[in-house]
Tab-separated table of C-alpha atoms in Angstrom:
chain	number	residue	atom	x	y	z
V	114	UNK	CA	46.670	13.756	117.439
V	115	UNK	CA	48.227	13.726	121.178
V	116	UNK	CA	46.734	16.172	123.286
V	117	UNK	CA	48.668	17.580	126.827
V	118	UNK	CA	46.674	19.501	129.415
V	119	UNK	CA	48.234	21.936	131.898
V	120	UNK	CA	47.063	24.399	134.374
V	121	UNK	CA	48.383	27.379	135.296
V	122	UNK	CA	48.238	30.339	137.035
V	123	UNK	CA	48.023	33.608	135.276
V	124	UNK	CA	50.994	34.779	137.012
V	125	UNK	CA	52.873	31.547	135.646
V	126	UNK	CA	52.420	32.401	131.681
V	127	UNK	CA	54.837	34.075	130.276
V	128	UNK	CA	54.463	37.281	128.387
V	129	UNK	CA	54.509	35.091	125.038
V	130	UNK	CA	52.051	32.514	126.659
V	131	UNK	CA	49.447	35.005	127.444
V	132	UNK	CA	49.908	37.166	124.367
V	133	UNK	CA	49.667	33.122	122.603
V	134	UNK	CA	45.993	32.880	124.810
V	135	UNK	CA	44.563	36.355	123.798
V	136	UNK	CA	45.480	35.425	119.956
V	137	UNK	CA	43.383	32.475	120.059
V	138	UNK	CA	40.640	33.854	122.238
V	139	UNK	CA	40.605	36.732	118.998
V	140	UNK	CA	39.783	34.074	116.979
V	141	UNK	CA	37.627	31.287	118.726
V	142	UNK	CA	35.140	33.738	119.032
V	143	UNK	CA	35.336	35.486	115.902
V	144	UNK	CA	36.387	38.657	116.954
V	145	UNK	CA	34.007	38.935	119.406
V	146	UNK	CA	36.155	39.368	122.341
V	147	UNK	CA	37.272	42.232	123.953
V	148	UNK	CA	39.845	43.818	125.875
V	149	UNK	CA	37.337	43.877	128.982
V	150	UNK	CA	36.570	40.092	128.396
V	151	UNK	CA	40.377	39.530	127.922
V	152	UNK	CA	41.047	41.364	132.123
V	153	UNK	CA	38.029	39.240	133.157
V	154	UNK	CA	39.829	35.985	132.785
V	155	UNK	CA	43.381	36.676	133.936
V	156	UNK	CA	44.218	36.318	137.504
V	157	UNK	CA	43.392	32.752	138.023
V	158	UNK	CA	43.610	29.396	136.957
V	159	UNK	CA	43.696	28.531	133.162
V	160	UNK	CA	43.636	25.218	131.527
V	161	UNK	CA	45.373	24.991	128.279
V	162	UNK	CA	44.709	22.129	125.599
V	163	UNK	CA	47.726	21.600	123.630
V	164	UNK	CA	47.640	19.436	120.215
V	165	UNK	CA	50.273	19.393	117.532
V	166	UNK	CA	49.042	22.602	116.062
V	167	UNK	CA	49.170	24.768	119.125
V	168	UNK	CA	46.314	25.861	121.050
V	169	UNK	CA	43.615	23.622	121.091
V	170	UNK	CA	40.917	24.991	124.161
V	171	UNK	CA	41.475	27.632	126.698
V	172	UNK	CA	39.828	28.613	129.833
V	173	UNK	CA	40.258	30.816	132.923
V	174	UNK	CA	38.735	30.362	136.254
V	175	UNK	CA	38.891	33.380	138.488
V	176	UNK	CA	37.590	34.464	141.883
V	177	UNK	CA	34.779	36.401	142.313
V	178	UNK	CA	32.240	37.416	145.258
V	179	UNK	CA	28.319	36.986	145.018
V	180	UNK	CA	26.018	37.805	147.716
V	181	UNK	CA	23.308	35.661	148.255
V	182	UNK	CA	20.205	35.181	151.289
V	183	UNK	CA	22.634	37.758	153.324
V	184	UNK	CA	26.579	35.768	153.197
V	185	UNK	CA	28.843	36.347	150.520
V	186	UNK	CA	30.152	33.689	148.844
V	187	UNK	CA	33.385	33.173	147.451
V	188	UNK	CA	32.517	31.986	143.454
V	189	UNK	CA	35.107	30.317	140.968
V	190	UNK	CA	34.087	32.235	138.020
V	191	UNK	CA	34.419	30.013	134.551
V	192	UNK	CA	35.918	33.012	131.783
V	193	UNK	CA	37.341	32.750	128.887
V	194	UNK	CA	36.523	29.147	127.219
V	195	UNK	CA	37.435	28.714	123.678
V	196	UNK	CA	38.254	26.097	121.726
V	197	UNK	CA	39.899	26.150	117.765
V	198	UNK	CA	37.609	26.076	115.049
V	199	UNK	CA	39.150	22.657	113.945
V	200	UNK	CA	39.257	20.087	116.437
V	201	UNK	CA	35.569	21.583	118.405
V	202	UNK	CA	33.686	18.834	119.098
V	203	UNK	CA	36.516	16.258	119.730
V	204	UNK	CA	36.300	16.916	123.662
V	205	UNK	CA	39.106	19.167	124.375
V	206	UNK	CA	36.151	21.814	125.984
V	207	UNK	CA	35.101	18.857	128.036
V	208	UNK	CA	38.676	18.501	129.293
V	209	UNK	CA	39.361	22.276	129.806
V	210	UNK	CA	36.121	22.101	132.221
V	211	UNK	CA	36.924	18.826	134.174
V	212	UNK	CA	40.321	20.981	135.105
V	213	UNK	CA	38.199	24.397	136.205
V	214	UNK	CA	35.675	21.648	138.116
V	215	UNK	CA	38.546	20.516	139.815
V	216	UNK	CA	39.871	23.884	141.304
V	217	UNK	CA	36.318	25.252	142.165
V	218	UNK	CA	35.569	21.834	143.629
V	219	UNK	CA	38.276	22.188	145.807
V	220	UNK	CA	38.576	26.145	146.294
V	221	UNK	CA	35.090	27.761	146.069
V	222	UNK	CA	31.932	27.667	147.724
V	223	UNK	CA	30.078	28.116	144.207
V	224	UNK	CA	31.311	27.802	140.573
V	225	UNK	CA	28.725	30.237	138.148
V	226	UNK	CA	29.602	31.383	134.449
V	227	UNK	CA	27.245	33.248	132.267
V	228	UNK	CA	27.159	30.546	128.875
V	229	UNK	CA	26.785	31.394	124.616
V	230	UNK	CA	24.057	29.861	123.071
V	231	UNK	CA	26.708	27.816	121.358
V	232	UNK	CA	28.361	26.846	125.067
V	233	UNK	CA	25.172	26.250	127.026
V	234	UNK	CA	24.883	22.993	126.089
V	235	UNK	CA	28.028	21.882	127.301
V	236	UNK	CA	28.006	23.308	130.598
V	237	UNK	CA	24.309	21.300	131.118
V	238	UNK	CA	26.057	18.328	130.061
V	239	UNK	CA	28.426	18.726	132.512
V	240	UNK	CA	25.867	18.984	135.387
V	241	UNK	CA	25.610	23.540	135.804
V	242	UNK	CA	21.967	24.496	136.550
V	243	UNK	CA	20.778	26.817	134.770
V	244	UNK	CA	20.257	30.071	137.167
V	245	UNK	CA	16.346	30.448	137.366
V	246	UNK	CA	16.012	33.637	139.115
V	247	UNK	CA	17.309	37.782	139.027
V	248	UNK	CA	21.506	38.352	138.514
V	249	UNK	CA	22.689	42.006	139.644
V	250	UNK	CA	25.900	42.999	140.163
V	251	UNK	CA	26.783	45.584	143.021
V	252	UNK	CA	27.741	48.444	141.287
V	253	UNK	CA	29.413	51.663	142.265
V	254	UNK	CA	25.806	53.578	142.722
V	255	UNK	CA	24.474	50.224	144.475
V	256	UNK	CA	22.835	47.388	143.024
V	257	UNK	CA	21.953	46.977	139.356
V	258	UNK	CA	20.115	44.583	137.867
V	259	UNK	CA	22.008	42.505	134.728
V	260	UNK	CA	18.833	41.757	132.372
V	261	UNK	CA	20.775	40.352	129.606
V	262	UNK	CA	22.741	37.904	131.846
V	263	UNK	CA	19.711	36.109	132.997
V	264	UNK	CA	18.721	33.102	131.424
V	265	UNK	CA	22.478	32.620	130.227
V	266	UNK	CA	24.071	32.119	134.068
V	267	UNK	CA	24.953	29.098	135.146
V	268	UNK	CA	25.935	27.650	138.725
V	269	UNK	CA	27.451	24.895	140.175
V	270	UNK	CA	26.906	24.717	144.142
V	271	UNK	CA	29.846	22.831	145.858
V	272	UNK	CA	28.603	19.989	147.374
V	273	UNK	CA	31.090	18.681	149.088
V	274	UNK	CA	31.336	19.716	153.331
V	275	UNK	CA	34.602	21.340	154.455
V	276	UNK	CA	36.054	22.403	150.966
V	277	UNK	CA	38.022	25.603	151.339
V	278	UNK	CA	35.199	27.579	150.092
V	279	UNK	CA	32.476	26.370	152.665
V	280	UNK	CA	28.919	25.540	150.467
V	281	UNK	CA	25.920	27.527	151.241
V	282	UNK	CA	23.718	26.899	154.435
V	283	UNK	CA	20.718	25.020	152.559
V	284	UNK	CA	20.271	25.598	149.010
V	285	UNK	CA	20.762	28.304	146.563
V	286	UNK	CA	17.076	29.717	146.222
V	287	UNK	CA	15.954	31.271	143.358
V	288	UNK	CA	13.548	33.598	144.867
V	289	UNK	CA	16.831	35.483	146.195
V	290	UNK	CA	19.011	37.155	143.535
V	291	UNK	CA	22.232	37.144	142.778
V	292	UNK	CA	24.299	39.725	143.491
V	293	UNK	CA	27.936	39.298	141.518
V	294	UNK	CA	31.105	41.730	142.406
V	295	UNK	CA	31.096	45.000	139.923
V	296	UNK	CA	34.090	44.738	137.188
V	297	UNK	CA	34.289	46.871	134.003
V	298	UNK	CA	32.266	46.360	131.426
V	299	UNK	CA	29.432	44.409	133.622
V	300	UNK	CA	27.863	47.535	134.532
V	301	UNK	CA	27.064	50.844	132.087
């Protein structure tokens, strides 16, 4: 079965296209995602597998901002990643991440995503290190720490010098949390 991979801004999908995305999302995760999941991966990049059925693999990369050791750090955020029920295993996740890789690669300072039991292997596969040390997001009272997303985030530092993004001075150290941008739904 020919497969065709575009990428696309969320502001190039058409209405159909994006109600199309949400559809599949629905189902790829069993019902299990929701309308606050669905805002956190629109307004970015998304890489759509195509086969002869349709949809084959989804994801979203979006900007977000994470302050870390005292700079704040532009981060291509990995949402949304799905692939049908059918053709899993066959690669099409692999592709829909080599296309994300590519625009944080060449956009972002840092690429992070917070990985399913069922995902995680994948994304350590693929070369994401496993975040070691405290997530919090920056809430509207101040900072709050995000329990249940550590030990699922991932990261990917930007190695390469003079990408749009600028890497971190030195390494990403463990001992110093993350702090992620507030959005609905990360923060009670």
């Amino acid at each position: 079965m020919a497969t065709r991979l575009r990428t696309a801004h969320t502001a190039d999908l058409a209405p159909a296209e994006l109600h199309a995305v949400r559809a599949f999302l629905d189902d790829a995760f069993g019902g299990d995602f929701g309308d606050e999941d669905w805002d956190h991966g629109l307004g970015g990049i998304h890489a759509l597998v195509h086969d002869d059925k349709g949809l084959a693999g989804h994801g979203s990369v979006i900007q977000r901002r994470v302050l870390h050791r005292g700079r704040s750090l532009r981060v291509g955020y990995v949402e949304a990643v799905g692939v049908r029920a059918d053709v899993r295993r066959r690669g099409h996740g692999g592709r829909v991440m080599a296309a994300l890789e590519r625009v944080i690669e060449g956009s972002y300072a840092l690429g992070a995503l917070s990985a399913s039991e069922q995902g995680a292997p994948l994304y350590a596969a693929r070369g994401w290190q496993l975040w070691p040390g405290r997530i919090c997001a920056l809430g509207p009272g101040g900072v709050v720490r995000l329990p249940d997303e550590e030990g699922s985030t991932f990261v990917r530092p930007v190695a390469v010098a003079g990408t749009p993004g600028r890497p971190p001075r030195g390494a990403l150290d463990p001992a110093h949390e993350l702090v992620f941008d507030w959005r609905e739904g990360d923060v009670l």
